[in-house]
mmCIF file of C-alpha atoms and ligand atoms in Angstrom:
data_model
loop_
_atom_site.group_PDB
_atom_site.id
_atom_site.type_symbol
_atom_site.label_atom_id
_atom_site.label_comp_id
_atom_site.label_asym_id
_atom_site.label_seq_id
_atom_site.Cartn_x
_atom_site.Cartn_y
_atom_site.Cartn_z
ATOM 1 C CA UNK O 1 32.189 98.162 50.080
ATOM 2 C CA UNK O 2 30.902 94.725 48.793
ATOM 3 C CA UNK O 3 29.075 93.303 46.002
ATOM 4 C CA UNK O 4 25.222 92.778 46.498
ATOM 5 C CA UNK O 5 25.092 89.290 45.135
ATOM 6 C CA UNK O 6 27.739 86.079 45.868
ATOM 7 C CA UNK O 7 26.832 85.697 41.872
ATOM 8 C CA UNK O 8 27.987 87.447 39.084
ATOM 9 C CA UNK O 9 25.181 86.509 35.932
ATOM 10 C CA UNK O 10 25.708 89.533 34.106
ATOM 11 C CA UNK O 11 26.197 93.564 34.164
ATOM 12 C CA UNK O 12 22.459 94.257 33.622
ATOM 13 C CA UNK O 13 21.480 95.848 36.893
ATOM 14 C CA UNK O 14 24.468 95.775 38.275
ATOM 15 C CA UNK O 15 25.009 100.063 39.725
ATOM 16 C CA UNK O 16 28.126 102.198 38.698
ATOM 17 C CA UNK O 17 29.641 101.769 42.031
ATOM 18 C CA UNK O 18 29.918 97.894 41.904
ATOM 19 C CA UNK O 19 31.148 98.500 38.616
ATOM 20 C CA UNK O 20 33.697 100.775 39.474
ATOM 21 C CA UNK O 21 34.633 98.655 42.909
ATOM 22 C CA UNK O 22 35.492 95.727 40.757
ATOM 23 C CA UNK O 23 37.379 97.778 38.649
ATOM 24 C CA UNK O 24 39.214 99.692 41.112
ATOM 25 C CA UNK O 25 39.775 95.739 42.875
ATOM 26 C CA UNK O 26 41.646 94.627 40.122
ATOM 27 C CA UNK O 27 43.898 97.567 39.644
ATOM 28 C CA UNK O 28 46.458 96.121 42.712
ATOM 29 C CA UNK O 29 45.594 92.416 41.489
ATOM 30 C CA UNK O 30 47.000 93.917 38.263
ATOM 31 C CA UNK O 31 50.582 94.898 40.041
ATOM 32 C CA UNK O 32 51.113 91.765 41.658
ATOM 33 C CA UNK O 33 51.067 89.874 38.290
ATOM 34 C CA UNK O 34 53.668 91.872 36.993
ATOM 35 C CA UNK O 35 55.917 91.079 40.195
ATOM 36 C CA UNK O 36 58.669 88.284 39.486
ATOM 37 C CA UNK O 37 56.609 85.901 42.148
ATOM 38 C CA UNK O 38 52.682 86.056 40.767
ATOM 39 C CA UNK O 39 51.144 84.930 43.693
ATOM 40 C CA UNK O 40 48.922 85.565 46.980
ATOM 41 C CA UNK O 41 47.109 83.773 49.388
ATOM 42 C CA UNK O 42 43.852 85.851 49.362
ATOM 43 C CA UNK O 43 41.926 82.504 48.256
ATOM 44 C CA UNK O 44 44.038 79.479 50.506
ATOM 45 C CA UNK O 45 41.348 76.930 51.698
ATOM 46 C CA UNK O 46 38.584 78.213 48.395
ATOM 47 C CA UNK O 47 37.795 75.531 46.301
ATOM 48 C CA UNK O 48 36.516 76.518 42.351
ATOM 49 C CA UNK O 49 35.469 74.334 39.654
ATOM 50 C CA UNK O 50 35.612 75.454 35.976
ATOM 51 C CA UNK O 51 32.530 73.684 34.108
ATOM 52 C CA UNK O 52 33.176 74.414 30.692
ATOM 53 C CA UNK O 53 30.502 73.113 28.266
ATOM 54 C CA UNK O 54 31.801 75.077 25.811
ATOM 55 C CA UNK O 55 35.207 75.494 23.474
ATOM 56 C CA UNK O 56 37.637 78.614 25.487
ATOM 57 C CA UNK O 57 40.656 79.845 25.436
ATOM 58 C CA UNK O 58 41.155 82.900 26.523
ATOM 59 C CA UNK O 59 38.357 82.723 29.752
ATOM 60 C CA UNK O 60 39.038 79.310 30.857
ATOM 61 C CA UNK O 61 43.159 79.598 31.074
ATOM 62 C CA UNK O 62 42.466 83.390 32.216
ATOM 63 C CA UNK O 63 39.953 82.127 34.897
ATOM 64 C CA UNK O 64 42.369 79.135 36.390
ATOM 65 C CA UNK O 65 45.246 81.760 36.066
ATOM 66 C CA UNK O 66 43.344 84.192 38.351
ATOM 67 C CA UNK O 67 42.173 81.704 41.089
ATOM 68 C CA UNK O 68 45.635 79.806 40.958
ATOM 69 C CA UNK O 69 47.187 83.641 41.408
ATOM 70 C CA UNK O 70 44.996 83.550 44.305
ATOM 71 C CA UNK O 71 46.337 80.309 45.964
ATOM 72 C CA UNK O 72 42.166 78.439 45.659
ATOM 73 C CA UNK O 73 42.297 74.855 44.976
ATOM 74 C CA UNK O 74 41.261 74.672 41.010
ATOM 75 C CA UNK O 75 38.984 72.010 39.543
ATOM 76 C CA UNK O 76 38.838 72.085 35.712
ATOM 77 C CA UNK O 77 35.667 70.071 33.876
ATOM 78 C CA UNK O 78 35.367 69.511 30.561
ATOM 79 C CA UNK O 79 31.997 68.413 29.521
ATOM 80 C CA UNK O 80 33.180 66.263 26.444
ATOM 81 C CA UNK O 81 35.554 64.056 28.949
ATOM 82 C CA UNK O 82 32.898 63.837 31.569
ATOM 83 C CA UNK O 83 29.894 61.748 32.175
ATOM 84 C CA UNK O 84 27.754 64.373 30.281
ATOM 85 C CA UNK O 85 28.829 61.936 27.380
ATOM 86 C CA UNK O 86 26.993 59.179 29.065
ATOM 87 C CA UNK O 87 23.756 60.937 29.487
ATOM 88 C CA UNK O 88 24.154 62.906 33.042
ATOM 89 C CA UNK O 89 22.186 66.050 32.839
ATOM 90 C CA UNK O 90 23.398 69.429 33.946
ATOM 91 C CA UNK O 91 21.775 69.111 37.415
ATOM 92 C CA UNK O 92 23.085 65.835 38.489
ATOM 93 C CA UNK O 93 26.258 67.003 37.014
ATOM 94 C CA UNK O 94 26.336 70.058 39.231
ATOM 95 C CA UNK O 95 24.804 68.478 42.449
ATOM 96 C CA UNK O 96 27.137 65.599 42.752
ATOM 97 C CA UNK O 97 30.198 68.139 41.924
ATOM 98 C CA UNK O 98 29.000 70.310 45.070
ATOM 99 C CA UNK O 99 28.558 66.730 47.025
ATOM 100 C CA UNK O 100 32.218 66.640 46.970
ATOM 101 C CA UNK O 101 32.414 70.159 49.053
ATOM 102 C CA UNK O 102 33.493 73.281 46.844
ATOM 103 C CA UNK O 103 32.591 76.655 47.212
ATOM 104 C CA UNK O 104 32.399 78.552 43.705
ATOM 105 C CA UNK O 105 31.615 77.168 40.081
ATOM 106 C CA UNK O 106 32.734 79.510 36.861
ATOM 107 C CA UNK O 107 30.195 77.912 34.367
ATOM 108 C CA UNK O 108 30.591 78.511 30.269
ATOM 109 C CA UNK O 109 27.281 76.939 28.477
ATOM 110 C CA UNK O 110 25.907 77.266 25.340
ATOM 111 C CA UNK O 111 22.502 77.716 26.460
ATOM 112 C CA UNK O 112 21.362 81.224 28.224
ATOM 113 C CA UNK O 113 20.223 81.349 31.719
ATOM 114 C CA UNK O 114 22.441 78.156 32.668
ATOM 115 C CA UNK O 115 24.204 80.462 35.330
ATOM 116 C CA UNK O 116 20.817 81.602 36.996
ATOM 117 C CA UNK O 117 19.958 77.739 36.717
ATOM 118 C CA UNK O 118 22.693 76.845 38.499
ATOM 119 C CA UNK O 119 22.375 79.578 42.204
ATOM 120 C CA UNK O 120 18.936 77.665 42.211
ATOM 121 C CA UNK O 121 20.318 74.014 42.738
ATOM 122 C CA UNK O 122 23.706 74.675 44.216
ATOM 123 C CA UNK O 123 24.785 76.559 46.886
ATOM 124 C CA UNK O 124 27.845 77.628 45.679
ATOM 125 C CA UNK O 125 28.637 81.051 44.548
ATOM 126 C CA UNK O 126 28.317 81.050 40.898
ATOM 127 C CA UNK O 127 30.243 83.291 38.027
ATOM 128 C CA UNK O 128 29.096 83.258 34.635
ATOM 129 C CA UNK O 129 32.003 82.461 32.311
ATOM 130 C CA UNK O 130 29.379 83.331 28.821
ATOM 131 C CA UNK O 131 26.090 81.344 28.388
ATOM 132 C CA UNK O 132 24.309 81.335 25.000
ATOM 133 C CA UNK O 133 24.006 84.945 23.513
ATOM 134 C CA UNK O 134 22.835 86.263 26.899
ATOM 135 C CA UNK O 135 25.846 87.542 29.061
ATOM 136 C CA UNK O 136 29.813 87.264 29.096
ATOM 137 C CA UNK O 137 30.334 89.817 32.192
ATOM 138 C CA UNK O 138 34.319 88.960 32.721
ATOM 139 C CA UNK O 139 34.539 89.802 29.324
ATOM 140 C CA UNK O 140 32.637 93.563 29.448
ATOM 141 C CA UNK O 141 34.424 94.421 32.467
ATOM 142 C CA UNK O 142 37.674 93.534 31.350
ATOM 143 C CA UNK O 143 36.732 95.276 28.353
ATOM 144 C CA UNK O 144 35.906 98.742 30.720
ATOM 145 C CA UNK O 145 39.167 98.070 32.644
ATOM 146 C CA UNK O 146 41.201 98.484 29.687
ATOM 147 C CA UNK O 147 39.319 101.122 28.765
ATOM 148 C CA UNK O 148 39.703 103.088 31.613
ATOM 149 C CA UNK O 149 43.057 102.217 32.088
ATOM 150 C CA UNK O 150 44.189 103.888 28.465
ATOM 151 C CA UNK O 151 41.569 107.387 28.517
ATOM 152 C CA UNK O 152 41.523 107.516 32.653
ATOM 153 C CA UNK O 153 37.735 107.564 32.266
ATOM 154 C CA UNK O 154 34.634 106.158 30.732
ATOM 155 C CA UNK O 155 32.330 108.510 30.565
ATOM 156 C CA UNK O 156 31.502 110.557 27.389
ATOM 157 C CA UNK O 157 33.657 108.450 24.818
ATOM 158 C CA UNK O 158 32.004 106.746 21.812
ATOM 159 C CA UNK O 159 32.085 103.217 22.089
ATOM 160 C CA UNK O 160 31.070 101.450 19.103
ATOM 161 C CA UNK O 161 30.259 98.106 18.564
ATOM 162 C CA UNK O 162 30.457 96.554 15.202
ATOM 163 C CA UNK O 163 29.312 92.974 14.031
ATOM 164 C CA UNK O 164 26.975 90.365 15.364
ATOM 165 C CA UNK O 165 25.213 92.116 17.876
ATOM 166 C CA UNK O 166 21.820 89.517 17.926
ATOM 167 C CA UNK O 167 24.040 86.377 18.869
ATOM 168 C CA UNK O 168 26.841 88.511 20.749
ATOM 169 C CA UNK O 169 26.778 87.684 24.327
ATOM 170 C CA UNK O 170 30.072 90.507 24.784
ATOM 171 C CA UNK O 171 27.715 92.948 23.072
ATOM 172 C CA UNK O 172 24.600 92.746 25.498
ATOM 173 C CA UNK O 173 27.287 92.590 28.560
ATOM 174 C CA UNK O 174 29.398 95.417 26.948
ATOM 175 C CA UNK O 175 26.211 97.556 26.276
ATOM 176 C CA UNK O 176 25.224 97.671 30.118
ATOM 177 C CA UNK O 177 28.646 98.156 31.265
ATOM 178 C CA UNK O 178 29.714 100.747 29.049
ATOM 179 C CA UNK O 179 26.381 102.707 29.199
ATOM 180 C CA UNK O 180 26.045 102.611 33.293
ATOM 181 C CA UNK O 181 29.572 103.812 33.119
ATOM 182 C CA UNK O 182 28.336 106.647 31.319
ATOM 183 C CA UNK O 183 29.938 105.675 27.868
ATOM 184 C CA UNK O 184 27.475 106.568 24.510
ATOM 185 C CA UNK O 185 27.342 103.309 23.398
ATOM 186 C CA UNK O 186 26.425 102.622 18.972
ATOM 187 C CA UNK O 187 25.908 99.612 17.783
ATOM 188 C CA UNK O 188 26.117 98.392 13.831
ATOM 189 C CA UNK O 189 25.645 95.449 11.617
ATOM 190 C CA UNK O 190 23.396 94.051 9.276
ATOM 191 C CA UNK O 191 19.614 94.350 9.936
ATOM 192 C CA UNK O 192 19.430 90.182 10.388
ATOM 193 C CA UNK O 193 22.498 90.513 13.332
ATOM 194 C CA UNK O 194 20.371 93.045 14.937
ATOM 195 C CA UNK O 195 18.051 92.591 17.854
ATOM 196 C CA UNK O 196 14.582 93.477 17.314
ATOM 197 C CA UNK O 197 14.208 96.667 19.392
ATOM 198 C CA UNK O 198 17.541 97.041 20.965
ATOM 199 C CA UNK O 199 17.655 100.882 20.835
ATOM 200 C CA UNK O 200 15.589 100.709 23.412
ATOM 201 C CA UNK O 201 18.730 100.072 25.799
ATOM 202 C CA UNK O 202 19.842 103.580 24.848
ATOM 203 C CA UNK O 203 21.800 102.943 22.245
ATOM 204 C CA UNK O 204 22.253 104.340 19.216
ATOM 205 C CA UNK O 205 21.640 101.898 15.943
ATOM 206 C CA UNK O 206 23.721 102.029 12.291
ATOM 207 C CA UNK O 207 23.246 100.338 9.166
ATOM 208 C CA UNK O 208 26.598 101.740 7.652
ATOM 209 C CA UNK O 209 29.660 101.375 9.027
ATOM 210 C CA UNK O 210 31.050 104.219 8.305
ATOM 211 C CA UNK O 211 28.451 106.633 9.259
ATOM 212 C CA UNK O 212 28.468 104.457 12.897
ATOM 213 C CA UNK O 213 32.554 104.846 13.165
ATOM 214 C CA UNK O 214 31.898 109.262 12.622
ATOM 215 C CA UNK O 215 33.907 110.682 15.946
ATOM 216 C CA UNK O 216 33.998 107.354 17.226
ATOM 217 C CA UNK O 217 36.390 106.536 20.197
ATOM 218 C CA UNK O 218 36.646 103.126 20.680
ATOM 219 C CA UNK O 219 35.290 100.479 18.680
ATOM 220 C CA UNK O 220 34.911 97.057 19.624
ATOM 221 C CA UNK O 221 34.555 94.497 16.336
ATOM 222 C CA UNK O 222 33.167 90.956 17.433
ATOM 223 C CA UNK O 223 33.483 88.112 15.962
ATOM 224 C CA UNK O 224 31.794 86.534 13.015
ATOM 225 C CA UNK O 225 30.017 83.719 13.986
ATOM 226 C CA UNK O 226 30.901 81.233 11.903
ATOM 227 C CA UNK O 227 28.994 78.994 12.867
ATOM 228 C CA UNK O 228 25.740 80.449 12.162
ATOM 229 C CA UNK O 229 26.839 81.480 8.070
ATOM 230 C CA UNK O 230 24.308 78.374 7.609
ATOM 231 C CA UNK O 231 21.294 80.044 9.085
ATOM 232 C CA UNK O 232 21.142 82.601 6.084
ATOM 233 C CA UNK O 233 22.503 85.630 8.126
ATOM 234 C CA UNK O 234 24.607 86.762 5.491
ATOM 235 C CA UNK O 235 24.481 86.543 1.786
ATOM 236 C CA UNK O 236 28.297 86.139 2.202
ATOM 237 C CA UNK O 237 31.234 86.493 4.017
ATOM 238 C CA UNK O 238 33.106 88.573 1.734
ATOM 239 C CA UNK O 239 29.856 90.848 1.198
ATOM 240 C CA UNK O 240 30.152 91.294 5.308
ATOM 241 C CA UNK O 241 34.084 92.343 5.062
ATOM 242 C CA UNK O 242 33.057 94.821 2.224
ATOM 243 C CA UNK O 243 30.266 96.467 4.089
ATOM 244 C CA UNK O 244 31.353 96.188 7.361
ATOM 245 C CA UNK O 245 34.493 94.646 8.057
ATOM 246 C CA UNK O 246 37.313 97.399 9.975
ATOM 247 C CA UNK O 247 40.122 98.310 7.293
ATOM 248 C CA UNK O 248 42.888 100.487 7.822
ATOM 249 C CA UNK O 249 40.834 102.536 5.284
ATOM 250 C CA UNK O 250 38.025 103.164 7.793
ATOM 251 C CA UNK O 251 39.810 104.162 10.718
ATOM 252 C CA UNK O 252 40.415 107.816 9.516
ATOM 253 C CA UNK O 253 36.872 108.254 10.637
ATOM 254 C CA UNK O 254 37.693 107.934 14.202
ATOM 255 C CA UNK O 255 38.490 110.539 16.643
ATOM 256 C CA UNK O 256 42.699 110.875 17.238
ATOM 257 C CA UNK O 257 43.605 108.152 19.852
ATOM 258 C CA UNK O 258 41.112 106.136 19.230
ATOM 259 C CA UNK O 259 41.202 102.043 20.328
ATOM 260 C CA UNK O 260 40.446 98.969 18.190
ATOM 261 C CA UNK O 261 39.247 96.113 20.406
ATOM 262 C CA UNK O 262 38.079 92.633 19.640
ATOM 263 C CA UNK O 263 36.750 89.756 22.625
ATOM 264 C CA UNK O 264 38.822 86.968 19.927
ATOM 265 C CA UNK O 265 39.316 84.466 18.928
ATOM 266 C CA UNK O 266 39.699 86.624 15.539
ATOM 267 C CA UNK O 267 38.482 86.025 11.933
ATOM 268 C CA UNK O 268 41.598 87.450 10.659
ATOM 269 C CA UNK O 269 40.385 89.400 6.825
ATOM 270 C CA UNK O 270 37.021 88.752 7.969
ATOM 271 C CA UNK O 271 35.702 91.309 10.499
ATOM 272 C CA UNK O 272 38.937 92.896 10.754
ATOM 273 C CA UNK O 273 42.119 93.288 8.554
ATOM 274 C CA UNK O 274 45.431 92.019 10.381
ATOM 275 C CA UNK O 275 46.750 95.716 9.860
ATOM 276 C CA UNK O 276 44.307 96.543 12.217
ATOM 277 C CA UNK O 277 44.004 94.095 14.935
ATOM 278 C CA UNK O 278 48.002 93.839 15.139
ATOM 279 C CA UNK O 279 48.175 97.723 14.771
ATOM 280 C CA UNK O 280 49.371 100.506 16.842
ATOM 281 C CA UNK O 281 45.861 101.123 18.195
ATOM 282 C CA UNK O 282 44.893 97.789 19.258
ATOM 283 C CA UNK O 283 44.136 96.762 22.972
ATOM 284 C CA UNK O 284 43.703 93.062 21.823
ATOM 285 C CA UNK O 285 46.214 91.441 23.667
ATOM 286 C CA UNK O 286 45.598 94.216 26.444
ATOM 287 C CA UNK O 287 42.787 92.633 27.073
ATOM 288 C CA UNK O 288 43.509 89.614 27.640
ATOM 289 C CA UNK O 289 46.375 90.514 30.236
ATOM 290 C CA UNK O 290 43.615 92.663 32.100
ATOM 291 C CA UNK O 291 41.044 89.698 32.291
ATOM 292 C CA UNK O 292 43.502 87.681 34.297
ATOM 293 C CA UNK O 293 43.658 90.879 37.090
ATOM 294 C CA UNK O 294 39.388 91.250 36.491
ATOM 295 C CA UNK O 295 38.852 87.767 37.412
ATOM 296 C CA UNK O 296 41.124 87.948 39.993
ATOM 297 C CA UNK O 297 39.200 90.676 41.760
ATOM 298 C CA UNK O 298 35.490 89.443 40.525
ATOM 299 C CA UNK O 299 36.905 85.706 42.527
ATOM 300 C CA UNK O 300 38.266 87.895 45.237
ATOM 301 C CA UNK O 301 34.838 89.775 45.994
ATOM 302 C CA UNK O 302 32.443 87.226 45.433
ATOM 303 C CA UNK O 303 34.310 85.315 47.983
ATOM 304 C CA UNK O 304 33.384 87.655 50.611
ATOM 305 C CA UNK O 305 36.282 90.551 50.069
ATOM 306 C CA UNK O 306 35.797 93.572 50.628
ATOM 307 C CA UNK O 307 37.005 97.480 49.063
ATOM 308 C CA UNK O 308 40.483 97.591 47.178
ATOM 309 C CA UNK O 309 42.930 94.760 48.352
ATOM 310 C CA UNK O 310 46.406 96.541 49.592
HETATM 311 N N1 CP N 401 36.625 86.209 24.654
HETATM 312 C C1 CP N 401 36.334 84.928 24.862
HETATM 313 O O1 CP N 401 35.351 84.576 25.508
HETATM 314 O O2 CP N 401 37.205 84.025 24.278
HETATM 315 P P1 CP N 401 37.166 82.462 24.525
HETATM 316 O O3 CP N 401 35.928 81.925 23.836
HETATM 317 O O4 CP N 401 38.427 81.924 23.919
HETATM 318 O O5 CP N 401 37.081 82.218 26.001
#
């Protein structure tokens, strides 16, 4: 089986069964970075540029990791030591990058729909590393990975997610993963970090915390946005941590093996205690090894591959 698209943009409308083939792709990818050499030459010959217009950590290294796993020839671009600074915009940027013959571009941008912008001036096969508050789709399938990996299945656990859904482009990817893969999928937060309407994706919608966390299996907290504490979200940070920030406290309201997950970087005391995130039940740093096997198998089958590699 193959993907539909040479893009990945997002999860929304993406079926179970790609889902579950990139998934089931990155299970071997997984294996052969835990071997003592953690390298194959699945991509020789590929050439992929990084264009980051935006601060990462975790995606960017976890993106360059996967394609150098894969043996492709790795550009990295920063757009604050580029010619962005002198004025270039995003399309000459692009167009003159392809001009020098590569064949896939993992874009991060602060504005939505960047990605989409990008498969109509290039013909590269594009990969959307997180643009604006629309879509972060490494991010929700690594998310699912791990997931599956822990309960051996997705379907009919809780997932809740807690925080800043409205600017949270890891919550709108998360909710159309996890509710294609059959997950019942709550969101919570205050009323201004909610979208207008969003239980309309089939979600369930809390005001309380606690009342959201009730038999809850997994619960993903997001961060904070920091950022944004100027646009009058929040009357403060330490009335968020009160209502809805993840204590030890509130976890007895979760069903027994539950999972504490957060997409980082972490307000540490903010949205979540350091008891918690560095706790027994946290898949934090989980994650982040599975998103170097994810994008490893996303790079791997948007280049053409096909089923589970051997
Ligand atoms: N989860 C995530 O996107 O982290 P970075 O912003 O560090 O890439």
């Amino acid at each position: 089986m193959k993907l539909r698209s040479k893009h990945l943009l997002g999860l929304e409308g993406m079926t179970k069964e790609e889902i579950t083939l990139i998934l089931d792709t990155a299970e071997p990818f997984k294996e052969i970075l835990e071997r003592p050499i953690r390298i194959v030459p699945t991509l020789r010959g590929v050439t992929v540029v990084n264009l980051f217009y935006e601060p990462s950590t975790r995606t960017r290294i976890s993106f360059e990791l996967a394609e150098k796993r894969l043996s492709a020839e790795v550009i990295s671009f920063s757009a604050t030591t580029s010619s962005v600074k002198k004025g270039e915009t995003l399309k000459d940027t692009v167009r003159n990058i392809e001009a020098m013959k590569i064949d896939m571009v993992v874009v991060r941008h602060q504005c939505s729909g960047v990605p989409y912008f990008l498969t109509q001036c290039l013909d590269s096969s594009i990969i959307n590393a997180g643009d604006g508050a629309h879509e972060h789709p490494t991010q929700a399938l690594l998310d699912l990975f791990t997931i599956r990996e822990k309960y051996k299945k997705i379907r009919g656990l809780k997932v809740v997610i807690v925080g800043d859904i409205k600017y949270s482009r890891v919550a709108r990817s998360d909710i159309w993963g996890f509710t294609t893969m059959g997950a019942k999928v709550a969101v919570c937060g205050p009323t201004t970090l909610l979208p207008y309407e969003i239980e309309k994706m089939g979600i369930e919608v809390h005001h309380d915390v606690d009342e959201a966390l009730e038999g809850a299996d997994v619960v993903n907290v997001l961060r904070i946005q920091l950022e944004r504490q100027k646009g009058g979200f929040l009357p403060s940070l330490r009335e968020y941590t009160n209502k809805f920030g993840i204590n030890v406290d509130r976890l007895k309201r979760l069903n027994e093996n539950f999972t504490i997950m957060h997409p980082g970087p972490i307000n540490r005391g903010v949205e979540i205690t350091p008891e918690v995130a560095d706790g027994p039940y946290s898949v934090i740093l989980n994650q982040v090894t599975n998103g170097v096997a994810i994008r490893m198998a996303v790079l791997y089958l948007l280049s053409g591959g096909e089923g589970k590699v051997e």
